[in-house]
């Protein structure tokens, strides 16, 4: 892994500090650890300090360059957070008792718009057919006539082909 050039660990619910072993990745040119629960000081060794602040967004307890947030002087800040998260971590690494009421904010707007678009399109088409009897009869009459025309066209084409092959 020492030859790794890009590493994207964003939105993985990672916690505690950034491992110092990441400083050994000398070929790393892209790093994204945004929107996790990382805490502590960003290691200044190697290229980790050269990445811009967008690589570390959403980690509210992360500090040091290139972020504008300076680190507190007590070194126990990082250890307390990691011990606290380990105590509340349940089976399979899930946090027990954590309020999931804010998870709807993490839902991508794409899915919200997709649901709204589908429901609008569905009711824009089926709503009038359900409500209006004349529209319903007109629509299904059109479908009936259309399917009859297709059936007649296929039967006539098949009869012509049959006649053509029998005459030869």
CSV table of N, CA and C in Angstrom, one decimal:
chain,number,residue,atom,x,y,z
A,1,UNK,N,0.8,-1.2,0.0
A,1,UNK,CA,0.0,0.0,0.0
A,1,UNK,C,0.8,1.3,0.0
A,2,UNK,N,2.1,1.1,0.1
A,2,UNK,CA,3.0,2.3,0.1
A,2,UNK,C,2.9,3.1,-1.2
A,3,UNK,N,2.5,2.4,-2.2
A,3,UNK,CA,2.4,3.1,-3.6
A,3,UNK,C,1.1,3.6,-3.8
A,4,UNK,N,0.2,3.7,-2.9
A,4,UNK,CA,-1.2,4.2,-3.0
A,4,UNK,C,-1.2,5.7,-3.4
A,5,UNK,N,-1.9,6.0,-4.4
A,5,UNK,CA,-1.9,7.4,-4.9
A,5,UNK,C,-3.2,8.2,-4.5
A,6,UNK,N,-4.3,7.5,-4.4
A,6,UNK,CA,-5.6,8.1,-4.0
A,6,UNK,C,-6.3,7.3,-2.9
A,7,UNK,N,-6.9,8.0,-2.0
A,7,UNK,CA,-7.6,7.4,-0.9
A,7,UNK,C,-8.8,8.2,-0.5
A,8,UNK,N,-10.0,7.6,-0.7
A,8,UNK,CA,-11.2,8.3,-0.4
A,8,UNK,C,-12.0,7.5,0.7
A,9,UNK,N,-12.0,8.0,1.9
A,9,UNK,CA,-12.6,7.4,3.0
A,9,UNK,C,-13.8,8.2,3.5
A,10,UNK,N,-14.3,9.1,2.7
A,10,UNK,CA,-15.4,10.0,3.1
A,10,UNK,C,-16.7,9.2,3.4
A,11,UNK,N,-17.5,9.8,4.3
A,11,UNK,CA,-18.8,9.3,4.7
A,11,UNK,C,-18.8,7.8,5.1
A,12,UNK,N,-17.8,7.4,6.0
A,12,UNK,CA,-17.7,6.0,6.4
A,12,UNK,C,-17.9,5.9,7.9
A,13,UNK,N,-18.3,7.0,8.6
A,13,UNK,CA,-18.5,7.0,10.1
A,13,UNK,C,-17.2,6.5,10.8
A,14,UNK,N,-16.1,6.9,10.3
A,14,UNK,CA,-14.8,6.6,11.0
A,14,UNK,C,-14.7,7.5,12.2
A,15,UNK,N,-14.1,7.0,13.3
A,15,UNK,CA,-14.0,7.8,14.5
A,15,UNK,C,-12.5,7.7,15.0
A,16,UNK,N,-12.3,8.5,16.0
A,16,UNK,CA,-11.0,8.6,16.6
A,16,UNK,C,-10.0,9.5,15.7
A,17,UNK,N,-8.7,9.3,15.8
A,17,UNK,CA,-7.8,10.2,15.1
A,17,UNK,C,-7.4,9.6,13.8
A,18,UNK,N,-6.8,10.4,13.0
A,18,UNK,CA,-6.2,10.0,11.7
A,18,UNK,C,-4.9,9.2,12.1
A,19,UNK,N,-4.8,7.9,11.6
A,19,UNK,CA,-3.7,7.1,11.9
A,19,UNK,C,-2.4,7.8,11.4
A,20,UNK,N,-1.4,7.7,12.2
A,20,UNK,CA,-0.1,8.3,11.9
A,20,UNK,C,0.6,7.5,10.8
A,21,UNK,N,0.1,6.2,10.6
A,21,UNK,CA,0.7,5.4,9.5
A,21,UNK,C,0.3,5.9,8.1
A,22,UNK,N,-0.7,6.8,8.0
A,22,UNK,CA,-1.0,7.4,6.7
A,22,UNK,C,0.2,8.3,6.2
A,23,UNK,N,1.0,8.7,7.1
A,23,UNK,CA,2.1,9.6,6.7
A,23,UNK,C,3.2,8.8,5.9
A,24,UNK,N,3.1,7.4,6.0
A,24,UNK,CA,4.1,6.6,5.3
A,24,UNK,C,3.7,6.4,3.8
A,25,UNK,N,2.5,6.9,3.4
A,25,UNK,CA,2.1,6.8,2.0
A,25,UNK,C,2.7,8.0,1.2
A,26,UNK,N,3.9,7.8,0.8
A,26,UNK,CA,4.6,8.9,0.2
A,26,UNK,C,4.1,9.3,-1.2
A,27,UNK,N,3.4,8.4,-1.9
A,27,UNK,CA,2.9,8.7,-3.3
A,27,UNK,C,1.4,9.2,-3.2
A,28,UNK,N,0.8,9.4,-2.1
A,28,UNK,CA,-0.5,9.8,-1.9
A,28,UNK,C,-0.7,11.3,-2.5
A,29,UNK,N,-1.5,11.4,-3.5
A,29,UNK,CA,-1.8,12.7,-4.1
A,29,UNK,C,-3.2,13.2,-3.9
A,30,UNK,N,-4.1,12.3,-3.5
A,30,UNK,CA,-5.5,12.6,-3.2
A,30,UNK,C,-5.9,11.9,-2.0
A,31,UNK,N,-6.5,12.7,-1.0
A,31,UNK,CA,-7.0,12.2,0.2
A,31,UNK,C,-8.3,12.9,0.5
A,32,UNK,N,-9.3,12.1,0.9
A,32,UNK,CA,-10.6,12.6,1.3
A,32,UNK,C,-11.1,11.8,2.5
A,33,UNK,N,-11.1,12.4,3.7
A,33,UNK,CA,-11.7,11.8,4.9
A,33,UNK,C,-12.8,12.6,5.4
A,34,UNK,N,-13.5,13.3,4.5
A,34,UNK,CA,-14.5,14.3,5.0
A,34,UNK,C,-15.8,13.5,5.4
A,35,UNK,N,-16.5,14.2,6.3
A,35,UNK,CA,-17.8,13.7,6.8
A,35,UNK,C,-17.7,12.4,7.5
A,36,UNK,N,-16.8,12.3,8.5
A,36,UNK,CA,-16.6,11.2,9.4
A,36,UNK,C,-16.7,11.8,10.8
A,37,UNK,N,-16.3,11.0,11.8
A,37,UNK,CA,-16.3,11.5,13.1
A,37,UNK,C,-14.8,11.6,13.7
A,38,UNK,N,-13.9,12.0,12.9
A,38,UNK,CA,-12.5,12.0,13.2
A,38,UNK,C,-12.3,13.2,14.2
A,39,UNK,N,-11.3,12.9,15.1
A,39,UNK,CA,-10.9,13.9,16.1
A,39,UNK,C,-9.4,14.1,16.2
A,40,UNK,N,-9.0,15.1,16.9
A,40,UNK,CA,-7.6,15.3,17.1
A,40,UNK,C,-6.9,16.1,16.1
A,41,UNK,N,-5.6,16.1,16.1
A,41,UNK,CA,-4.8,16.9,15.3
A,41,UNK,C,-4.4,16.2,14.0
A,42,UNK,N,-4.4,16.9,12.9
A,42,UNK,CA,-4.0,16.3,11.6
A,42,UNK,C,-2.5,16.2,11.6
A,43,UNK,N,-2.0,15.0,11.3
A,43,UNK,CA,-0.5,14.8,11.3
A,43,UNK,C,0.1,15.7,10.3
A,44,UNK,N,1.1,16.4,10.8
A,44,UNK,CA,1.9,17.4,9.9
A,44,UNK,C,2.9,16.7,9.1
A,45,UNK,N,3.3,15.5,9.4
A,45,UNK,CA,4.3,14.8,8.7
A,45,UNK,C,3.9,14.5,7.3
A,46,UNK,N,4.8,14.5,6.4
A,46,UNK,CA,4.7,14.2,4.9
A,46,UNK,C,3.6,15.1,4.3
A,47,UNK,N,2.9,14.6,3.4
A,47,UNK,CA,2.0,15.4,2.5
A,47,UNK,C,0.6,15.6,3.1
A,48,UNK,N,0.3,15.0,4.3
A,48,UNK,CA,-1.1,15.1,4.9
A,48,UNK,C,-1.4,16.6,5.2
A,49,UNK,N,-0.4,17.4,5.5
A,49,UNK,CA,-0.6,18.8,5.8
A,49,UNK,C,-0.8,19.6,4.5
A,50,UNK,N,-0.4,19.0,3.3
A,50,UNK,CA,-0.5,19.8,2.1
A,50,UNK,C,-1.9,19.7,1.4
A,51,UNK,N,-2.7,18.8,1.8
A,51,UNK,CA,-4.1,18.7,1.3
A,51,UNK,C,-4.9,19.9,1.7
A,52,UNK,N,-5.8,20.4,0.9
A,52,UNK,CA,-6.6,21.5,1.3
A,52,UNK,C,-7.7,21.1,2.3
A,53,UNK,N,-8.3,22.1,2.9
A,53,UNK,CA,-9.3,21.8,4.0
A,53,UNK,C,-10.5,21.0,3.5
A,54,UNK,N,-10.8,21.0,2.2
A,54,UNK,CA,-12.0,20.2,1.7
A,54,UNK,C,-11.8,18.7,2.0
A,55,UNK,N,-10.6,18.3,2.1
A,55,UNK,CA,-10.3,16.9,2.4
A,55,UNK,C,-10.7,16.5,3.8
A,56,UNK,N,-10.9,17.4,4.7
A,56,UNK,CA,-11.2,17.2,6.1
A,56,UNK,C,-12.5,17.7,6.5
A,57,UNK,N,-13.4,18.2,5.6
A,57,UNK,CA,-14.7,18.8,5.9
A,57,UNK,C,-15.6,17.8,6.7
A,58,UNK,N,-16.4,18.3,7.6
A,58,UNK,CA,-17.4,17.5,8.3
A,58,UNK,C,-16.9,16.8,9.5
A,59,UNK,N,-15.6,16.9,9.8
A,59,UNK,CA,-15.1,16.3,11.0
A,59,UNK,C,-14.9,17.5,12.0
A,60,UNK,N,-16.0,17.7,12.8
A,60,UNK,CA,-16.0,18.9,13.6
A,60,UNK,C,-15.0,18.9,14.8
A,61,UNK,N,-14.4,17.8,15.1
A,61,UNK,CA,-13.4,17.7,16.2
A,61,UNK,C,-12.0,17.5,15.7
A,62,UNK,N,-11.8,17.8,14.4
A,62,UNK,CA,-10.5,17.7,13.8
A,62,UNK,C,-9.9,19.1,13.8
A,63,UNK,N,-8.6,19.2,14.1
A,63,UNK,CA,-8.0,20.5,14.2
A,63,UNK,C,-6.6,20.5,13.6
A,64,UNK,N,-6.0,21.7,13.4
A,64,UNK,CA,-4.7,21.8,12.9
A,64,UNK,C,-4.7,22.2,11.5
A,65,UNK,N,-3.5,22.6,11.0
A,65,UNK,CA,-3.4,22.9,9.5
A,65,UNK,C,-3.8,21.7,8.7
A,66,UNK,N,-4.4,21.9,7.6
A,66,UNK,CA,-4.8,23.1,6.9
A,66,UNK,C,-6.2,23.7,7.3
A,67,UNK,N,-6.7,23.2,8.4
A,67,UNK,CA,-8.0,23.7,8.9
A,67,UNK,C,-7.8,25.0,9.7
A,68,UNK,N,-8.8,25.8,9.8
A,68,UNK,CA,-8.7,27.1,10.5
A,68,UNK,C,-8.8,26.9,12.0
A,69,UNK,N,-9.3,25.7,12.5
A,69,UNK,CA,-9.5,25.4,13.9
A,69,UNK,C,-8.1,25.0,14.5
A,70,UNK,N,-7.7,25.7,15.5
A,70,UNK,CA,-6.5,25.4,16.2
A,70,UNK,C,-6.8,24.3,17.3
A,71,UNK,N,-5.8,23.5,17.5
A,71,UNK,CA,-5.9,22.4,18.5
A,71,UNK,C,-5.9,22.9,19.9
A,72,UNK,N,-6.7,22.3,20.8
A,72,UNK,CA,-6.6,22.6,22.2
A,72,UNK,C,-5.2,22.1,22.8
A,73,UNK,N,-4.8,22.7,23.9
A,73,UNK,CA,-3.5,22.3,24.5
A,73,UNK,C,-3.5,21.0,25.2
A,74,UNK,N,-4.7,20.6,25.7
A,74,UNK,CA,-4.7,19.3,26.4
A,74,UNK,C,-4.7,18.1,25.4
A,75,UNK,N,-3.8,17.2,25.6
A,75,UNK,CA,-3.7,16.0,24.7
A,75,UNK,C,-4.8,15.0,25.0
A,76,UNK,N,-5.5,15.1,26.1
A,76,UNK,CA,-6.5,14.0,26.4
A,76,UNK,C,-7.8,14.2,25.7
A,77,UNK,N,-8.0,15.3,24.9
A,77,UNK,CA,-9.2,15.5,24.2
A,77,UNK,C,-9.5,14.3,23.2
A,78,UNK,N,-8.5,13.9,22.5
A,78,UNK,CA,-8.6,12.8,21.5
A,78,UNK,C,-8.9,11.5,22.2
A,79,UNK,N,-8.2,11.2,23.3
A,79,UNK,CA,-8.4,10.0,24.0
A,79,UNK,C,-9.8,9.9,24.6
A,80,UNK,N,-10.3,11.0,25.2
A,80,UNK,CA,-11.6,11.0,25.8
A,80,UNK,C,-12.7,10.6,24.8
A,81,UNK,N,-12.6,11.2,23.6
A,81,UNK,CA,-13.6,11.0,22.6
A,81,UNK,C,-13.6,9.5,22.1
A,82,UNK,N,-12.4,9.0,21.9
A,82,UNK,CA,-12.3,7.6,21.5
A,82,UNK,C,-12.9,6.6,22.5
A,83,UNK,N,-12.6,6.9,23.8
A,83,UNK,CA,-13.1,6.0,24.9
A,83,UNK,C,-14.6,6.2,25.0
A,84,UNK,N,-15.1,7.4,24.8
A,84,UNK,CA,-16.5,7.6,24.9
A,84,UNK,C,-17.3,6.9,23.7
A,85,UNK,N,-16.7,6.9,22.5
A,85,UNK,CA,-17.3,6.2,21.4
A,85,UNK,C,-17.3,4.7,21.5
A,86,UNK,N,-16.2,4.2,22.1
A,86,UNK,CA,-16.1,2.8,22.3
A,86,UNK,C,-17.1,2.3,23.3
A,87,UNK,N,-17.4,3.1,24.4
A,87,UNK,CA,-18.3,2.7,25.4
A,87,UNK,C,-19.7,2.6,24.8
A,88,UNK,N,-20.1,3.5,23.9
A,88,UNK,CA,-21.4,3.5,23.3
A,88,UNK,C,-21.6,2.7,22.1
A,89,UNK,N,-20.5,2.0,21.7
A,89,UNK,CA,-20.6,1.2,20.4
A,89,UNK,C,-21.2,-0.1,20.7
A,90,UNK,N,-22.2,-0.5,19.9
A,90,UNK,CA,-22.8,-1.8,20.2
A,90,UNK,C,-22.3,-2.9,19.3
A,91,UNK,N,-23.2,-3.9,19.0
A,91,UNK,CA,-22.8,-5.0,18.2
A,91,UNK,C,-22.7,-4.5,16.8
A,92,UNK,N,-21.7,-5.1,16.0
A,92,UNK,CA,-21.4,-4.7,14.6
A,92,UNK,C,-21.0,-3.3,14.5
A,93,UNK,N,-20.5,-2.7,15.5
A,93,UNK,CA,-20.0,-1.3,15.4
A,93,UNK,C,-21.0,-0.2,15.4
A,94,UNK,N,-22.3,-0.6,15.6
A,94,UNK,CA,-23.3,0.4,15.6
A,94,UNK,C,-23.4,1.1,16.9
A,95,UNK,N,-23.8,2.4,16.9
A,95,UNK,CA,-23.9,3.1,18.1
A,95,UNK,C,-25.2,2.9,18.8
A,96,UNK,N,-25.2,2.5,20.1
A,96,UNK,CA,-26.5,2.3,20.8
A,96,UNK,C,-27.0,3.6,21.3
A,97,UNK,N,-28.3,3.7,21.3
A,97,UNK,CA,-28.9,4.9,21.9
A,97,UNK,C,-28.7,6.2,21.1
A,98,UNK,N,-28.2,6.1,19.9
A,98,UNK,CA,-27.9,7.3,19.1
A,98,UNK,C,-29.2,7.7,18.4
A,99,UNK,N,-29.5,8.9,18.5
A,99,UNK,CA,-30.7,9.5,17.9
A,99,UNK,C,-30.5,9.6,16.4
A,100,UNK,N,-31.4,8.8,15.6
A,100,UNK,CA,-31.3,8.8,14.2
A,100,UNK,C,-32.2,9.8,13.5
A,101,UNK,N,-32.7,10.8,14.3
A,101,UNK,CA,-33.7,11.7,13.7
A,101,UNK,C,-33.1,12.7,12.7
A,102,UNK,N,-31.8,12.8,12.7
A,102,UNK,CA,-31.1,13.7,11.8
A,102,UNK,C,-30.7,13.0,10.5
A,103,UNK,N,-30.9,11.7,10.4
A,103,UNK,CA,-30.4,10.9,9.3
A,103,UNK,C,-31.1,11.4,8.0
A,104,UNK,N,-32.3,12.0,8.1
A,104,UNK,CA,-33.0,12.4,6.8
A,104,UNK,C,-32.2,13.5,6.2
A,105,UNK,N,-31.3,14.2,6.9
A,105,UNK,CA,-30.5,15.3,6.3
A,105,UNK,C,-29.4,14.7,5.5
A,106,UNK,N,-29.0,13.4,5.7
A,106,UNK,CA,-28.0,12.8,4.9
A,106,UNK,C,-28.6,12.2,3.6
A,107,UNK,N,-29.9,12.1,3.5
A,107,UNK,CA,-30.5,11.6,2.3
A,107,UNK,C,-30.2,12.5,1.1
A,108,UNK,N,-29.6,11.9,0.1
A,108,UNK,CA,-29.3,12.8,-1.1
A,108,UNK,C,-30.6,13.4,-1.7
A,109,UNK,N,-30.4,14.6,-2.1
A,109,UNK,CA,-31.6,15.2,-2.7
A,109,UNK,C,-32.1,14.5,-4.0
A,110,UNK,N,-31.2,13.8,-4.6
A,110,UNK,CA,-31.6,13.0,-5.8
A,110,UNK,C,-32.8,12.1,-5.5
A,111,UNK,N,-32.7,11.4,-4.4
A,111,UNK,CA,-33.7,10.4,-4.1
A,111,UNK,C,-35.0,11.1,-3.7
A,112,UNK,N,-34.9,12.2,-3.0
A,112,UNK,CA,-36.1,13.0,-2.7
A,112,UNK,C,-36.8,13.5,-4.0
A,113,UNK,N,-36.0,14.1,-4.9
A,113,UNK,CA,-36.6,14.6,-6.1
A,113,UNK,C,-37.1,13.4,-7.0
A,114,UNK,N,-36.5,12.3,-6.9
A,114,UNK,CA,-37.0,11.1,-7.7
A,114,UNK,C,-38.3,10.7,-7.2
A,115,UNK,N,-38.5,10.7,-5.9
A,115,UNK,CA,-39.8,10.3,-5.3
A,115,UNK,C,-40.9,11.3,-5.7
A,116,UNK,N,-40.5,12.6,-5.5
A,116,UNK,CA,-41.5,13.7,-5.8
A,116,UNK,C,-41.8,13.6,-7.3
A,117,UNK,N,-40.9,13.4,-8.2
A,117,UNK,CA,-41.1,13.4,-9.6
A,117,UNK,C,-42.0,12.2,-10.0
A,118,UNK,N,-41.7,11.0,-9.4
A,118,UNK,CA,-42.5,9.9,-9.7
A,118,UNK,C,-43.9,10.0,-9.3
A,119,UNK,N,-44.1,10.5,-8.0
A,119,UNK,CA,-45.5,10.7,-7.6
A,119,UNK,C,-46.3,11.7,-8.3
A,120,UNK,N,-45.6,12.8,-8.7
A,120,UNK,CA,-46.3,13.9,-9.5
A,120,UNK,C,-46.6,13.3,-10.9
A,121,UNK,N,-45.7,12.6,-11.5
A,121,UNK,CA,-46.0,12.0,-12.8
A,121,UNK,C,-47.1,11.0,-12.8
A,122,UNK,N,-47.1,10.2,-11.7
A,122,UNK,CA,-48.1,9.1,-11.6
A,122,UNK,C,-49.5,9.7,-11.4
A,123,UNK,N,-49.6,10.7,-10.5
A,123,UNK,CA,-50.9,11.3,-10.3
A,123,UNK,C,-51.4,12.2,-11.4
A,124,UNK,N,-50.4,12.8,-12.2
A,124,UNK,CA,-50.8,13.7,-13.3
A,124,UNK,C,-51.4,12.8,-14.4
A,125,UNK,N,-50.9,11.6,-14.5
A,125,UNK,CA,-51.5,10.7,-15.6
A,125,UNK,C,-52.7,10.0,-15.1
A,126,UNK,N,-52.6,9.3,-13.9
A,126,UNK,CA,-53.7,8.4,-13.5
A,126,UNK,C,-54.8,9.2,-12.7
A,127,UNK,N,-54.5,10.3,-12.1
A,127,UNK,CA,-55.5,11.1,-11.4
A,127,UNK,C,-56.7,11.4,-12.2
A,128,UNK,N,-56.5,12.1,-13.4
A,128,UNK,CA,-57.7,12.4,-14.2
A,128,UNK,C,-58.4,11.1,-14.7
A,129,UNK,N,-57.7,10.0,-14.9
A,129,UNK,CA,-58.4,8.8,-15.4
A,129,UNK,C,-59.3,8.2,-14.3
A,130,UNK,N,-58.8,8.4,-13.0
A,130,UNK,CA,-59.5,7.8,-11.9
A,130,UNK,C,-60.8,8.7,-11.6
A,131,UNK,N,-60.6,10.0,-11.7
A,131,UNK,CA,-61.6,11.0,-11.3
A,131,UNK,C,-62.7,11.1,-12.4
A,132,UNK,N,-62.3,11.3,-13.7
A,132,UNK,CA,-63.2,11.6,-14.8
A,132,UNK,C,-63.6,10.3,-15.5
A,133,UNK,N,-64.9,10.0,-15.6
A,133,UNK,CA,-65.4,8.9,-16.3
A,133,UNK,C,-65.2,9.0,-17.8
A,134,UNK,N,-65.4,10.2,-18.3
A,134,UNK,CA,-65.3,10.4,-19.8
A,134,UNK,C,-63.9,10.2,-20.2
A,135,UNK,N,-62.9,10.8,-19.5
A,135,UNK,CA,-61.5,10.6,-19.8
A,135,UNK,C,-61.1,9.2,-19.8
A,136,UNK,N,-61.6,8.4,-18.7
A,136,UNK,CA,-61.3,7.0,-18.6
A,136,UNK,C,-61.8,6.2,-19.8
A,137,UNK,N,-63.1,6.5,-20.2
A,137,UNK,CA,-63.6,5.7,-21.3
A,137,UNK,C,-62.9,6.1,-22.6
A,138,UNK,N,-62.6,7.4,-22.8
A,138,UNK,CA,-61.8,7.8,-24.0
A,138,UNK,C,-60.5,7.1,-24.1
A,139,UNK,N,-59.7,7.1,-22.9
A,139,UNK,CA,-58.4,6.6,-22.9
A,139,UNK,C,-58.4,5.1,-23.2
A,140,UNK,N,-59.2,4.3,-22.5
A,140,UNK,CA,-59.2,2.9,-22.7
A,140,UNK,C,-59.9,2.5,-24.0
A,141,UNK,N,-60.8,3.3,-24.5
A,141,UNK,CA,-61.3,3.1,-25.9
A,141,UNK,C,-60.2,3.3,-26.9
A,142,UNK,N,-59.4,4.3,-26.7
A,142,UNK,CA,-58.2,4.5,-27.6
A,142,UNK,C,-57.3,3.3,-27.6
A,143,UNK,N,-56.9,2.8,-26.4
A,143,UNK,CA,-56.1,1.7,-26.3
A,143,UNK,C,-56.7,0.4,-27.0
A,144,UNK,N,-58.0,0.3,-26.8
A,144,UNK,CA,-58.6,-0.9,-27.4
A,144,UNK,C,-58.6,-0.8,-29.0
A,145,UNK,N,-58.9,0.4,-29.5
A,145,UNK,CA,-58.8,0.6,-31.0
A,145,UNK,C,-57.4,0.4,-31.5
A,146,UNK,N,-56.4,1.0,-30.7
A,146,UNK,CA,-55.0,0.9,-31.1
A,146,UNK,C,-54.6,-0.6,-31.2
A,147,UNK,N,-54.9,-1.4,-30.2
A,147,UNK,CA,-54.5,-2.8,-30.2
A,147,UNK,C,-55.2,-3.6,-31.3
A,148,UNK,N,-56.5,-3.2,-31.6
A,148,UNK,CA,-57.2,-3.8,-32.7
A,148,UNK,C,-56.5,-3.5,-34.0
A,149,UNK,N,-56.1,-2.3,-34.2
A,149,UNK,CA,-55.4,-1.9,-35.4
A,149,UNK,C,-54.1,-2.7,-35.6
A,150,UNK,N,-53.4,-2.8,-34.5
A,150,UNK,CA,-52.1,-3.6,-34.6
A,150,UNK,C,-52.4,-5.0,-34.9
A,151,UNK,N,-53.4,-5.6,-34.3
A,151,UNK,CA,-53.8,-7.0,-34.6
A,151,UNK,C,-54.2,-7.2,-36.1
A,152,UNK,N,-55.0,-6.3,-36.6
A,152,UNK,CA,-55.4,-6.4,-38.0
A,152,UNK,C,-54.2,-6.3,-38.9
A,153,UNK,N,-53.4,-5.3,-38.6
A,153,UNK,CA,-52.2,-5.1,-39.5
A,153,UNK,C,-51.3,-6.4,-39.5
A,154,UNK,N,-51.1,-7.0,-38.4
A,154,UNK,CA,-50.3,-8.2,-38.3
A,154,UNK,C,-50.9,-9.3,-39.1
A,155,UNK,N,-52.3,-9.5,-38.9
A,155,UNK,CA,-53.0,-10.6,-39.6
A,155,UNK,C,-52.9,-10.4,-41.1
A,156,UNK,N,-53.1,-9.2,-41.6
A,156,UNK,CA,-53.1,-8.9,-43.0
A,156,UNK,C,-51.7,-9.2,-43.6
A,157,UNK,N,-50.7,-8.7,-42.9
A,157,UNK,CA,-49.3,-8.9,-43.3
A,157,UNK,C,-48.9,-10.4,-43.4
A,158,UNK,N,-49.4,-11.2,-42.4
A,158,UNK,CA,-49.2,-12.6,-42.3
A,158,UNK,C,-49.9,-13.3,-43.5
A,159,UNK,N,-51.1,-12.9,-43.8
A,159,UNK,CA,-51.9,-13.5,-44.9
A,159,UNK,C,-51.2,-13.2,-46.2
A,160,UNK,N,-50.7,-11.9,-46.4
A,160,UNK,CA,-50.0,-11.6,-47.7
A,160,UNK,C,-48.7,-12.4,-47.8
A,161,UNK,N,-47.9,-12.6,-46.7
A,161,UNK,CA,-46.7,-13.4,-46.8
A,161,UNK,C,-47.1,-14.9,-47.1
A,162,UNK,N,-48.1,-15.4,-46.5
A,162,UNK,CA,-48.5,-16.7,-46.8
A,162,UNK,C,-48.9,-16.9,-48.2
A,163,UNK,N,-49.7,-16.0,-48.8
A,163,UNK,CA,-50.1,-16.1,-50.2
A,163,UNK,C,-48.9,-16.0,-51.1
A,164,UNK,N,-47.9,-15.1,-50.7
A,164,UNK,CA,-46.8,-14.9,-51.6
A,164,UNK,C,-45.9,-16.2,-51.6
A,165,UNK,N,-45.7,-16.9,-50.5
A,165,UNK,CA,-44.9,-18.1,-50.5
A,165,UNK,C,-45.7,-19.3,-51.1
A,166,UNK,N,-47.0,-19.3,-51.0
A,166,UNK,CA,-47.8,-20.4,-51.7
A,166,UNK,C,-47.8,-20.2,-53.2
A,167,UNK,N,-47.8,-19.0,-53.7
A,167,UNK,CA,-47.9,-18.8,-55.1
A,167,UNK,C,-46.6,-19.1,-55.8
A,168,UNK,N,-45.5,-19.1,-55.1
A,168,UNK,CA,-44.2,-19.4,-55.7
A,168,UNK,C,-44.0,-20.9,-55.8
